mmCIF file of C-alpha atoms and ligand atoms in Angstrom:
data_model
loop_
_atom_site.group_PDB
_atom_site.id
_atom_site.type_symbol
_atom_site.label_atom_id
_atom_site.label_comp_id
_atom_site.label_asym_id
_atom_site.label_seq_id
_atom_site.Cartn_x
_atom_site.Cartn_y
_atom_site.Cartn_z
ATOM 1 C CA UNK A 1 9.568 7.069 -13.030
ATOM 2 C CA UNK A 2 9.329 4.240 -10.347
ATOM 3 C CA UNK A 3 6.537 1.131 -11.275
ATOM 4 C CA UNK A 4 3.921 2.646 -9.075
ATOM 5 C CA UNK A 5 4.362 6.280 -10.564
ATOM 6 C CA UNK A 6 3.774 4.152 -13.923
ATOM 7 C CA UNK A 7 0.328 2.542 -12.407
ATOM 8 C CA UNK A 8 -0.822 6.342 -11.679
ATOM 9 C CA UNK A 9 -0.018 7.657 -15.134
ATOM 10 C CA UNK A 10 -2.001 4.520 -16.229
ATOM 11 C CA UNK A 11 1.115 2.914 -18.606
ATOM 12 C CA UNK A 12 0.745 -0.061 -16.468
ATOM 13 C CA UNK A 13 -2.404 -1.394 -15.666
ATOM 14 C CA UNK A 14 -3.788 -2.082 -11.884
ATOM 15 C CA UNK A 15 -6.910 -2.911 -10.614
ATOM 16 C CA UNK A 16 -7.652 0.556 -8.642
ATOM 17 C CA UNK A 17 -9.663 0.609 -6.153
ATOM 18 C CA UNK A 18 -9.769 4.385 -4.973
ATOM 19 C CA UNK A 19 -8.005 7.167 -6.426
ATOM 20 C CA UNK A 20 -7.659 10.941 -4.868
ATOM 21 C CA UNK A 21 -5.797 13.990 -4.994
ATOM 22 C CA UNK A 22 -2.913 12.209 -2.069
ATOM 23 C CA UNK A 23 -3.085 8.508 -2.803
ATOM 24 C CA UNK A 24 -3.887 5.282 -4.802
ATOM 25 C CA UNK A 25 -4.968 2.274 -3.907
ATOM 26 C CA UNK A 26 -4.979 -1.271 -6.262
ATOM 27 C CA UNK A 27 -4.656 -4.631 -5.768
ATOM 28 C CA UNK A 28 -1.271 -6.456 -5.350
ATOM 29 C CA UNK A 29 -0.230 -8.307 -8.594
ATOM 30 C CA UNK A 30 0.822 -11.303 -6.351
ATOM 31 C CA UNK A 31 -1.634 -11.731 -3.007
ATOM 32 C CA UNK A 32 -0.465 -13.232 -0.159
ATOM 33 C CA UNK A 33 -4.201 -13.235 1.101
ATOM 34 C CA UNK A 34 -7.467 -12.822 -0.210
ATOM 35 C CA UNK A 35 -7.314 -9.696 0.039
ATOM 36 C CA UNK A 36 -4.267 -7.705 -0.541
ATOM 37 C CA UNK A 37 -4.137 -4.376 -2.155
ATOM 38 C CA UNK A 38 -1.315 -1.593 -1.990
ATOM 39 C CA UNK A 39 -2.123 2.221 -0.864
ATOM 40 C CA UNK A 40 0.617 4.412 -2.484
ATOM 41 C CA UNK A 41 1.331 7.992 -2.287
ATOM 42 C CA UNK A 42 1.161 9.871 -5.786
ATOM 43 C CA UNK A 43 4.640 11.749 -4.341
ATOM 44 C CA UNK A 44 7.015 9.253 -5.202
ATOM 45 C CA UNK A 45 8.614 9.208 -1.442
ATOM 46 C CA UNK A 46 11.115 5.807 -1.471
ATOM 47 C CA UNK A 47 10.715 4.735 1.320
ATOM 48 C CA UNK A 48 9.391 5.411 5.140
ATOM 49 C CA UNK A 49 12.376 6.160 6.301
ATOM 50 C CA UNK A 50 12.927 8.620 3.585
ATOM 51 C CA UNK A 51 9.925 10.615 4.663
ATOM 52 C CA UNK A 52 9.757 13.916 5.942
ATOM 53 C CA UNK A 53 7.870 16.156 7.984
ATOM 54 C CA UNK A 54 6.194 17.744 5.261
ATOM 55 C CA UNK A 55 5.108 14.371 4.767
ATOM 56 C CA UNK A 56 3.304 13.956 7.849
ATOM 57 C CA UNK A 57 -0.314 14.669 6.251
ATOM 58 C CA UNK A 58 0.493 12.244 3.193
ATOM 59 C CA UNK A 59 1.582 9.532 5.620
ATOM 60 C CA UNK A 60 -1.770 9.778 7.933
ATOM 61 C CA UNK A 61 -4.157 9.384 4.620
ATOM 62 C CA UNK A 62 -2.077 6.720 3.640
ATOM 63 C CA UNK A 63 -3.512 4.889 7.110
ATOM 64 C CA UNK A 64 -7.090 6.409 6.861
ATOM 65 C CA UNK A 65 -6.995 5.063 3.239
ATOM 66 C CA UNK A 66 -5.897 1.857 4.139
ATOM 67 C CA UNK A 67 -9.041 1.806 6.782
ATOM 68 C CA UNK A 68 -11.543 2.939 4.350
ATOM 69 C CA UNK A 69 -10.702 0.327 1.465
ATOM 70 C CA UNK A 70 -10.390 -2.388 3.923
ATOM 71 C CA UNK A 71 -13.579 -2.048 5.001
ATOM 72 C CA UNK A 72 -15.417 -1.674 1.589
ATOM 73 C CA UNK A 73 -13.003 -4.865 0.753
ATOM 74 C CA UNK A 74 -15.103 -6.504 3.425
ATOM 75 C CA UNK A 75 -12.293 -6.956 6.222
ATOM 76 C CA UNK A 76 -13.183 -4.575 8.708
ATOM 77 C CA UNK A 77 -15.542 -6.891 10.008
ATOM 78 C CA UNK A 78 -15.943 -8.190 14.114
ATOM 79 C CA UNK A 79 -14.955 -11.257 13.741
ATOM 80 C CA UNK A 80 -12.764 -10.453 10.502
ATOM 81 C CA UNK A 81 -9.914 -7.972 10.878
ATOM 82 C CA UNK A 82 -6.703 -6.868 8.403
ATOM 83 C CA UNK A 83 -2.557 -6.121 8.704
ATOM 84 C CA UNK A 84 -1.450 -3.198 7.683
ATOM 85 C CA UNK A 85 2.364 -3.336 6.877
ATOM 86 C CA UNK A 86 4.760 -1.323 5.430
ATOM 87 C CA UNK A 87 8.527 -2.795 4.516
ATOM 88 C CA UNK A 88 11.218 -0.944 4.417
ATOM 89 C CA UNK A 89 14.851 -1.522 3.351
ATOM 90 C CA UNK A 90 16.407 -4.993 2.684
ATOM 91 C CA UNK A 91 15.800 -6.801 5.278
ATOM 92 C CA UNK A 92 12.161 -5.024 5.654
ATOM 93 C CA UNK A 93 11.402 -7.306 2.342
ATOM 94 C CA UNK A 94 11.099 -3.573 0.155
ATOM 95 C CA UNK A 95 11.245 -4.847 -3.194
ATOM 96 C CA UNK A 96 9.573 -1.691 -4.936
ATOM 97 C CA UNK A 97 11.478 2.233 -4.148
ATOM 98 C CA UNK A 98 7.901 3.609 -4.040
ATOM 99 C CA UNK A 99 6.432 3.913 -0.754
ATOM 100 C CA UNK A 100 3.555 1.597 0.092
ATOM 101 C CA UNK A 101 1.130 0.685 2.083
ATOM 102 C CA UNK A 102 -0.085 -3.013 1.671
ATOM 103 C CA UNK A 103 -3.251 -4.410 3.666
ATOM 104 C CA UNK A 104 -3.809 -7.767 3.719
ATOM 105 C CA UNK A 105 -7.106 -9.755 4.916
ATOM 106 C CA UNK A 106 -9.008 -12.549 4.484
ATOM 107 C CA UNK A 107 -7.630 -15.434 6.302
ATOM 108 C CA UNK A 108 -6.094 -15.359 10.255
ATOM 109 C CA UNK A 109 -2.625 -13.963 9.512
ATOM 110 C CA UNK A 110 0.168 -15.152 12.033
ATOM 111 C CA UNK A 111 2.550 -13.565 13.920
ATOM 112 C CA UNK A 112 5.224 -13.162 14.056
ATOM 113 C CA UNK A 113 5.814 -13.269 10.319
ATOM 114 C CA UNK A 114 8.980 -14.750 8.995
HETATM 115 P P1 AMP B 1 7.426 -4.681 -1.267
HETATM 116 O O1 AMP B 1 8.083 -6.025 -1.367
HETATM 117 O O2 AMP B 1 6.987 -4.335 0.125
HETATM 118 O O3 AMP B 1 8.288 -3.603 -1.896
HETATM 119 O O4 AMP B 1 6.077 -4.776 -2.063
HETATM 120 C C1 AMP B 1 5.978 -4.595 -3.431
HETATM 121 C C2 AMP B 1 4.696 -5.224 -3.844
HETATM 122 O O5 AMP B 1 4.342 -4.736 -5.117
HETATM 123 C C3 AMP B 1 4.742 -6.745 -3.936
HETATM 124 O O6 AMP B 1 3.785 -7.308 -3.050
HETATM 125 C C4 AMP B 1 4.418 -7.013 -5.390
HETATM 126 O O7 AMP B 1 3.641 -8.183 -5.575
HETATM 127 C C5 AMP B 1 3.670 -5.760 -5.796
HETATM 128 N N1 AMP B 1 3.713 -5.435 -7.211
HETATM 129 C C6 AMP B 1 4.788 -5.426 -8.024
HETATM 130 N N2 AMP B 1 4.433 -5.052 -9.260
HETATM 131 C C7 AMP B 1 3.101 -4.810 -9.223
HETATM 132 C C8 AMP B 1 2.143 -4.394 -10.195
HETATM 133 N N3 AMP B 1 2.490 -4.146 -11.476
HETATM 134 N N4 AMP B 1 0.859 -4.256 -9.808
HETATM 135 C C9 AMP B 1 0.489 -4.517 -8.529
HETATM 136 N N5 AMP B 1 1.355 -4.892 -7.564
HETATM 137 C C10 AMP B 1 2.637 -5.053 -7.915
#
């Protein structure tokens, strides 16, 4: 069972903030903004490369999840706005074999990052 399919079965806790059928959503342990909170598929896909096309509809909910909590996180605003990244590999910074989405807001974010 990978650390995120542990947060769903609720044998580690997480500060959810949306749950469904597809998808979960909680707030990273350690933010690198104000606001920073994962969206994670309940199918335990590794990685994004690892997807498939059976996968597609998972991976666009994953997106219009991300959207939806950012904005009742407060981020979607005008003169506000959020990144939306997703590592993957090594070198992509993927620390956790559970695909995730993390959105991050709060503060101007630079680019490129590092
Ligand atoms: P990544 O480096 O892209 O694989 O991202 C993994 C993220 O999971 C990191 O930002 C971690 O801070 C976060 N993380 C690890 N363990 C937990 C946890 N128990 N609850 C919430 N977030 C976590």
């Amino acid at each position: 069972m990978t650390l995120f399919e542990k947060i769903v079965a609720r044998e580690i806790p997480a500060d959810i903030l949306h749950e469904d059928d597809v998808c979960i959503a909680f707030r990273d342990i350690s933010p690198q903004a104000p606001v920073h909170f994962l969206v994670v598929p309940k199918k335990p896909i590794p990685r994004v490369a690892e997807a498939e096309f059976v996968d597609q509809a998972t991976l666009g909910h994953l997106l219009l999840t991300a959207g939806k909590v950012a904005t009742a996180e407060g981020v979607n605003t005008a003169d506000g706005g959020f990144r939306v990244v997703i590592n993957n590999g090594a070198d992509g910074g993927e620390t956790v074999p559970h695909l995730h989405v993390h959105v991050l807001g709060g503060r101007p974010l630079k680019w490129p990052p590092g």
